[in-house]
Amino acid sequence: MSQQRPAMRNDPPEDKPKRFVFVLLDDFTLLCFAAAVESLRIANRMANKKLYEWHIVGEGGDIIYCSAGSGFKLDGDLDDLNRDDTVMICGGIDVQAATTKRVLGWLRREARKGLLIGGLCTAAYTLAKAGLLEGKRATIHWENQDSFSEEFQEVDLTKSVFVVDGNRMTTAGGTSSIDLMLKLIADHQGEELANMVADQLIYASIRTDQDTQRLSVPTRIGVRHPKLSKVIQMMEGNIEEPISPSILAKNVGMSTRQLERLFRRYLNRSPKRYYMELRLQKARNLLMQTDMSVINVALACGFASPSHFSKCYRSHYDTTPYRERGSHATRLSV
C-alpha cells in the first residue's frame, strides 16, 4: 500500500497558495514585472483555484516608479520573508543606482534562509552585487552584458533568455519573464497548465534556457549573407583585440577588396567603419554602466591610447568620453 510523503517542516500546506514576493527597484522595467504577475494570475484562472499569490514590496514601502514614469503603491517595505517565499527582484534603468546598501543588506539576509531568488531584466546586477551569483550561471539584458562581465568575473555569464542555477534565477528582460514563469508553473503544476497560460498570453513559442536573447546576426542586420554574418560574428567576439580586415577576409575565403564591396553593398559602410561602431557602442555601454576609468574603457574596446579613443568617440557621438561619463554621473545624482 502506497503512503503519502509526510509534509516536511518547512513545506507549505498543500492547499496554501505559493507566494511570490516582487521587489521593485527604482526605474524598474514595467514589462518584465507585468509579464511575470500576469502569468501567475492566468495560472490561477486556468486552474480555477488560487495556486499563486503575490506581494509587492520595495524600499520605503510607499510608492515606487517604473521607467515609464507610472507610480505603483507597494504592499510593504523590505520586511522579513517566509522560508517558502519565492523572491523576484525587478530591475530596469540605472540598476547600479537602484541597488542601494539597504537593498543589498536585506537581500543577503533573506538569502541566508535558502529562498529561491530571481533577478528580472537588469536585476541580475543586484544579485551579483549581493554576492548571490558567485560561481553560478546567469544572464542579463544584452545591453548590460559588457559592463556585467567586466565587474563580475566570478559569474558564468550566458546569453540565454533565462537561467535557473540552483536556487538562483535570472532573465534577460522583455518577455523572458514569461518564459521563466512558464517553466516555474510547469515544474510546480505540470506542463498542461503552463501551456494553457501560454495560449492565454498568445505566446506561441515557449523558449527554454537554451534559447539566446538576441536576434541572429542575419535577422538583426536584415541581410542573409553567410560570409557577411560570419565576419560580423568575429568582429563582435573580438572587441578588445580587433582583427584586421585582411585576416577577417581570409577567414571567410575572400580577398580584402571583396570584403569591402560586400560591406558597401549590404551595410553602406566599410568593414573598418562597422567594426569601429561596434567598439564605440561597447565603450559607451561601459561608460554609462560602470565606474571604469576612461583609460580602461579605451583598452577594453581595442584603443591603444586615450587620445585616439577620445577622437573617435567625439567623431561618432559628438561628445567626449569624459563628458559622457560626467553627464551620466549628473543624471544619477539628481
Coordinates of C-alpha atoms in Angstrom, one line a residue:
M1 CA 0.0 0.0 0.0
S2 CA 1.5 3.4 -1.0
Q3 CA 2.0 6.0 1.6
Q4 CA 1.9 9.7 1.2
R5 CA 5.1 11.6 1.8
P6 CA 4.9 13.3 5.2
A7 CA 5.0 17.1 5.0
M8 CA 8.4 18.5 5.7
R9 CA 8.8 21.0 8.4
N10 CA 9.2 23.9 6.0
D11 CA 6.7 22.7 3.4
P12 CA 3.7 24.9 2.9
P13 CA 0.3 23.1 3.3
E14 CA -0.8 21.6 0.0
D15 CA -3.8 23.9 -0.2
K16 CA -1.9 27.1 0.6
P17 CA -1.1 29.3 -2.4
K18 CA 2.6 29.6 -3.3
R19 CA 3.7 33.2 -2.6
F20 CA 5.9 35.3 -4.9
V21 CA 7.4 38.5 -3.4
F22 CA 8.2 41.0 -6.1
V23 CA 10.8 43.6 -5.1
L24 CA 10.5 46.7 -7.3
L25 CA 13.7 48.8 -7.7
D26 CA 13.6 52.4 -8.8
D27 CA 13.0 52.8 -12.6
F28 CA 12.1 49.1 -12.9
T29 CA 11.0 47.8 -16.3
L30 CA 7.2 47.5 -16.3
L31 CA 7.0 44.8 -19.0
C32 CA 9.2 42.3 -17.0
F33 CA 7.2 42.8 -13.8
A34 CA 3.8 42.8 -15.5
A35 CA 4.6 39.7 -17.6
A36 CA 5.6 37.7 -14.5
V37 CA 2.5 38.7 -12.5
E38 CA 0.1 38.1 -15.4
S39 CA 1.5 34.6 -15.8
L40 CA 0.6 33.8 -12.2
R41 CA -2.8 35.4 -12.4
I42 CA -3.7 33.5 -15.6
A43 CA -2.5 30.2 -14.0
N44 CA -4.9 30.8 -11.1
R45 CA -7.7 31.5 -13.6
M46 CA -7.0 28.5 -15.8
A47 CA -6.8 26.2 -12.7
N48 CA -9.9 27.8 -11.2
K49 CA -8.0 27.8 -8.0
K50 CA -5.7 30.2 -6.2
L51 CA -2.4 28.4 -6.8
Y52 CA -0.3 31.6 -6.5
E53 CA -0.4 34.9 -4.7
W54 CA 2.0 37.8 -4.8
H55 CA 3.2 40.6 -2.6
I56 CA 4.8 43.7 -4.0
V57 CA 7.4 45.4 -1.9
G58 CA 10.2 47.9 -2.2
E59 CA 12.5 50.2 -0.3
G60 CA 10.4 52.6 1.8
G61 CA 7.2 50.6 1.3
D62 CA 5.3 53.5 -0.2
I63 CA 5.2 54.4 -3.9
I64 CA 7.8 53.4 -6.5
Y65 CA 8.1 54.5 -10.1
C66 CA 8.8 52.3 -13.2
S67 CA 11.0 53.5 -16.1
A68 CA 7.8 54.6 -18.0
G69 CA 7.0 57.1 -15.2
S70 CA 4.0 55.3 -13.7
G71 CA 3.9 55.0 -9.9
F72 CA 2.9 51.8 -8.0
K73 CA 1.6 51.6 -4.5
L74 CA 3.6 49.0 -2.6
D75 CA 2.2 46.4 -0.3
G76 CA 5.0 46.8 2.1
D77 CA 8.7 47.6 2.9
L78 CA 11.7 45.2 2.8
D79 CA 10.5 43.1 5.8
D80 CA 11.2 39.6 6.8
L81 CA 10.0 36.9 4.4
N82 CA 8.7 33.3 4.9
R83 CA 11.1 30.4 4.2
D84 CA 8.8 29.2 1.4
D85 CA 8.5 32.5 -0.5
T86 CA 10.0 33.0 -3.9
V87 CA 11.6 36.4 -4.4
M88 CA 11.7 38.2 -7.7
I89 CA 13.9 41.4 -7.9
C90 CA 12.7 43.7 -10.7
G91 CA 15.4 45.9 -12.2
G92 CA 15.5 48.4 -15.1
I93 CA 17.3 51.6 -16.0
D94 CA 20.3 52.6 -13.9
V95 CA 20.2 49.4 -11.8
Q96 CA 23.5 50.4 -10.2
A97 CA 21.9 53.4 -8.6
A98 CA 18.8 51.5 -7.6
T99 CA 20.9 48.8 -5.9
T100 CA 21.2 50.6 -2.6
K101 CA 23.0 49.4 0.5
R102 CA 19.7 48.7 2.2
V103 CA 18.5 46.5 -0.7
L104 CA 21.8 44.6 -0.7
G105 CA 21.8 44.1 3.1
W106 CA 18.2 42.9 3.0
L107 CA 18.8 40.6 0.1
R108 CA 21.8 38.9 1.8
R109 CA 19.9 38.4 5.0
E110 CA 16.9 36.8 3.2
A111 CA 19.2 34.7 1.0
R112 CA 20.6 33.0 4.1
K113 CA 17.2 31.4 4.6
G114 CA 17.7 29.4 1.4
L115 CA 15.0 31.2 -0.5
L116 CA 14.6 30.8 -4.3
I117 CA 15.6 34.3 -5.6
G118 CA 15.3 35.6 -9.1
G119 CA 16.5 38.7 -10.9
L120 CA 14.3 40.0 -13.8
C121 CA 15.8 42.1 -16.5
T122 CA 18.9 44.0 -15.1
A123 CA 18.3 42.8 -11.6
A124 CA 21.0 40.1 -12.1
Y125 CA 23.3 43.0 -11.3
T126 CA 21.7 43.4 -7.9
L127 CA 22.0 39.6 -7.2
A128 CA 25.7 39.6 -8.3
K129 CA 26.4 42.8 -6.2
A130 CA 25.0 41.0 -3.2
G131 CA 27.3 38.0 -3.9
L132 CA 24.5 35.7 -4.7
L133 CA 25.7 34.6 -8.2
E134 CA 29.3 33.7 -7.4
G135 CA 30.2 30.6 -9.3
K136 CA 26.8 30.4 -10.9
R137 CA 25.4 30.6 -14.4
A138 CA 23.4 33.8 -15.1
T139 CA 22.1 36.1 -17.8
I140 CA 21.2 39.8 -18.1
H141 CA 19.9 42.1 -20.8
W142 CA 22.3 42.1 -23.7
E143 CA 22.9 45.8 -23.4
N144 CA 24.3 45.3 -19.9
Q145 CA 26.4 42.2 -20.6
D146 CA 29.7 44.1 -21.3
S147 CA 29.6 46.0 -18.0
F148 CA 28.4 43.0 -16.1
S149 CA 31.2 40.7 -17.3
E150 CA 33.8 43.4 -16.5
E151 CA 32.6 43.8 -12.9
F152 CA 31.6 40.2 -12.0
Q153 CA 34.1 37.9 -13.5
E154 CA 33.2 35.2 -10.9
V155 CA 29.8 34.8 -12.6
D156 CA 29.4 32.5 -15.6
L157 CA 27.5 34.9 -17.8
T158 CA 25.5 33.5 -20.7
K159 CA 23.4 35.0 -23.5
S160 CA 20.4 32.8 -22.6
V161 CA 16.9 34.1 -22.4
F162 CA 16.8 32.9 -18.8
V163 CA 18.9 30.8 -16.5
V164 CA 18.0 28.7 -13.4
D165 CA 21.0 27.6 -11.4
G166 CA 20.1 26.0 -8.1
N167 CA 18.1 28.5 -6.1
R168 CA 19.1 31.5 -8.3
M169 CA 17.2 32.6 -11.4
T170 CA 18.0 35.4 -13.9
T171 CA 16.3 36.7 -17.0
A172 CA 17.4 38.8 -19.9
G173 CA 14.5 41.2 -19.8
G174 CA 11.5 41.9 -22.0
T175 CA 9.2 38.9 -22.5
S176 CA 11.8 36.5 -21.0
S177 CA 9.8 36.8 -17.7
I178 CA 7.1 34.8 -19.3
D179 CA 9.5 32.0 -20.3
L180 CA 10.8 31.8 -16.7
M181 CA 7.3 31.9 -15.2
L182 CA 6.0 29.2 -17.6
K183 CA 8.9 26.9 -16.5
L184 CA 8.2 27.5 -12.8
I185 CA 4.5 26.8 -13.4
A186 CA 5.3 23.7 -15.3
D187 CA 7.6 22.5 -12.6
H188 CA 5.0 23.2 -9.9
Q189 CA 1.8 22.2 -11.6
G190 CA 2.7 20.4 -14.8
E191 CA 3.2 21.4 -18.5
E192 CA -0.5 21.3 -19.4
L193 CA -1.3 24.3 -17.2
A194 CA 1.8 26.1 -18.4
N195 CA 0.7 25.6 -22.0
M196 CA -2.8 26.9 -21.1
V197 CA -1.2 30.0 -19.7
A198 CA 0.9 30.5 -22.8
D199 CA -2.2 30.2 -25.0
Q200 CA -4.0 32.8 -23.0
L201 CA -0.9 35.1 -23.4
I202 CA -0.9 34.5 -27.2
Y203 CA 2.6 33.2 -26.6
A204 CA 3.1 30.7 -29.4
S205 CA 6.7 29.8 -28.9
I206 CA 7.8 29.0 -25.4
R207 CA 11.6 29.4 -25.1
T208 CA 13.9 27.4 -22.9
D209 CA 17.2 28.3 -21.2
Q210 CA 18.9 27.0 -24.4
D211 CA 17.5 29.9 -26.4
T212 CA 19.6 33.1 -26.8
Q213 CA 18.2 36.5 -26.2
R214 CA 19.4 38.4 -29.3
L215 CA 18.3 38.0 -32.8
S216 CA 20.6 36.2 -35.1
V217 CA 23.1 38.4 -37.0
P218 CA 21.3 37.9 -40.4
T219 CA 17.9 38.9 -38.8
R220 CA 19.4 41.8 -36.9
I221 CA 21.1 43.4 -39.9
G222 CA 18.4 42.3 -42.3
V223 CA 20.9 40.5 -44.6
R224 CA 21.1 36.8 -45.1
H225 CA 24.6 36.5 -46.5
P226 CA 26.6 33.7 -44.7
K227 CA 30.0 35.2 -45.1
L228 CA 28.9 38.7 -44.0
S229 CA 27.3 37.2 -40.9
K230 CA 30.4 35.2 -40.1
V231 CA 32.6 38.3 -40.3
I232 CA 30.3 40.3 -38.1
Q233 CA 30.2 37.5 -35.5
M234 CA 34.0 37.5 -35.5
M235 CA 34.0 41.3 -35.0
E236 CA 31.5 41.1 -32.1
G237 CA 33.7 38.4 -30.5
N238 CA 36.9 40.4 -30.8
I239 CA 36.3 43.9 -29.5
E240 CA 39.3 44.2 -27.1
E241 CA 41.8 42.9 -29.7
P242 CA 40.4 43.9 -33.1
I243 CA 41.1 41.7 -36.1
S244 CA 42.4 43.3 -39.3
P245 CA 40.1 43.4 -42.4
S246 CA 42.7 41.3 -44.3
I247 CA 42.5 38.5 -41.7
L248 CA 38.7 38.7 -41.5
A249 CA 38.5 38.4 -45.2
K250 CA 41.0 35.4 -45.3
N251 CA 38.9 33.6 -42.6
V252 CA 35.9 33.5 -44.9
G253 CA 37.8 32.8 -48.1
M254 CA 37.6 36.3 -49.6
S255 CA 40.0 39.0 -50.6
T256 CA 40.1 42.3 -48.7
R257 CA 38.6 44.1 -51.7
Q258 CA 35.7 41.6 -52.0
L259 CA 35.0 42.1 -48.3
E260 CA 35.0 45.9 -48.8
R261 CA 32.5 45.5 -51.6
L262 CA 30.3 43.2 -49.5
F263 CA 30.1 45.7 -46.7
R264 CA 29.5 48.6 -49.0
R265 CA 26.7 46.7 -50.8
Y266 CA 24.7 45.5 -47.8
L267 CA 25.6 47.9 -45.0
N268 CA 26.7 51.0 -46.8
R269 CA 29.9 51.3 -44.8
S270 CA 33.4 49.8 -44.9
P271 CA 34.3 46.9 -42.6
K272 CA 36.7 49.2 -40.7
R273 CA 33.9 51.7 -40.1
Y274 CA 31.4 49.0 -39.0
Y275 CA 34.0 47.5 -36.6
M276 CA 34.7 50.9 -35.2
E277 CA 31.0 51.5 -34.5
L278 CA 30.7 48.2 -32.6
R279 CA 33.7 49.1 -30.4
L280 CA 32.4 52.6 -29.7
Q281 CA 29.0 51.1 -28.8
K282 CA 30.6 48.9 -26.3
A283 CA 32.7 51.8 -25.0
R284 CA 29.5 53.9 -24.4
N285 CA 27.9 51.0 -22.5
L286 CA 30.9 50.7 -20.2
L287 CA 31.0 54.5 -19.7
M288 CA 27.3 54.6 -18.8
Q289 CA 27.0 51.5 -16.7
T290 CA 30.4 51.1 -14.9
D291 CA 32.8 53.2 -12.9
M292 CA 35.7 52.0 -15.1
S293 CA 38.2 54.8 -15.9
V294 CA 38.1 56.2 -19.4
I295 CA 41.6 54.7 -20.0
N296 CA 40.4 51.2 -19.0
V297 CA 37.3 51.6 -21.2
A298 CA 39.6 52.5 -24.1
L299 CA 41.7 49.4 -23.6
A300 CA 38.7 47.1 -23.2
C301 CA 37.5 48.3 -26.6
G302 CA 40.7 47.9 -28.5
F303 CA 42.0 51.5 -28.5
A304 CA 45.8 51.8 -27.9
S305 CA 45.7 55.3 -26.5
P306 CA 43.1 57.5 -24.7
S307 CA 43.7 60.3 -27.2
H308 CA 42.8 58.1 -30.2
F309 CA 39.7 56.8 -28.3
S310 CA 38.6 60.3 -27.4
K311 CA 39.0 61.5 -31.0
C312 CA 37.0 58.5 -32.4
Y313 CA 34.3 58.9 -29.7
R314 CA 33.8 62.6 -30.4
S315 CA 33.5 62.0 -34.1
H316 CA 30.8 59.4 -33.6
Y317 CA 28.8 60.7 -30.6
D318 CA 29.6 64.4 -30.8
T319 CA 30.9 64.5 -27.3
T320 CA 34.0 63.2 -25.5
P321 CA 34.1 60.1 -23.3
Y322 CA 34.9 62.4 -20.2
R323 CA 31.8 64.5 -20.9
E324 CA 29.7 61.4 -21.4
R325 CA 30.8 60.0 -18.1
G326 CA 30.2 63.3 -16.4
S327 CA 26.7 63.8 -17.8
H328 CA 25.7 60.3 -16.8
A329 CA 27.0 60.9 -13.2
T330 CA 25.0 64.1 -13.0
R331 CA 21.8 62.3 -14.0
L332 CA 22.4 59.6 -11.4
S333 CA 22.9 62.3 -8.7
V334 CA 19.6 64.1 -9.4

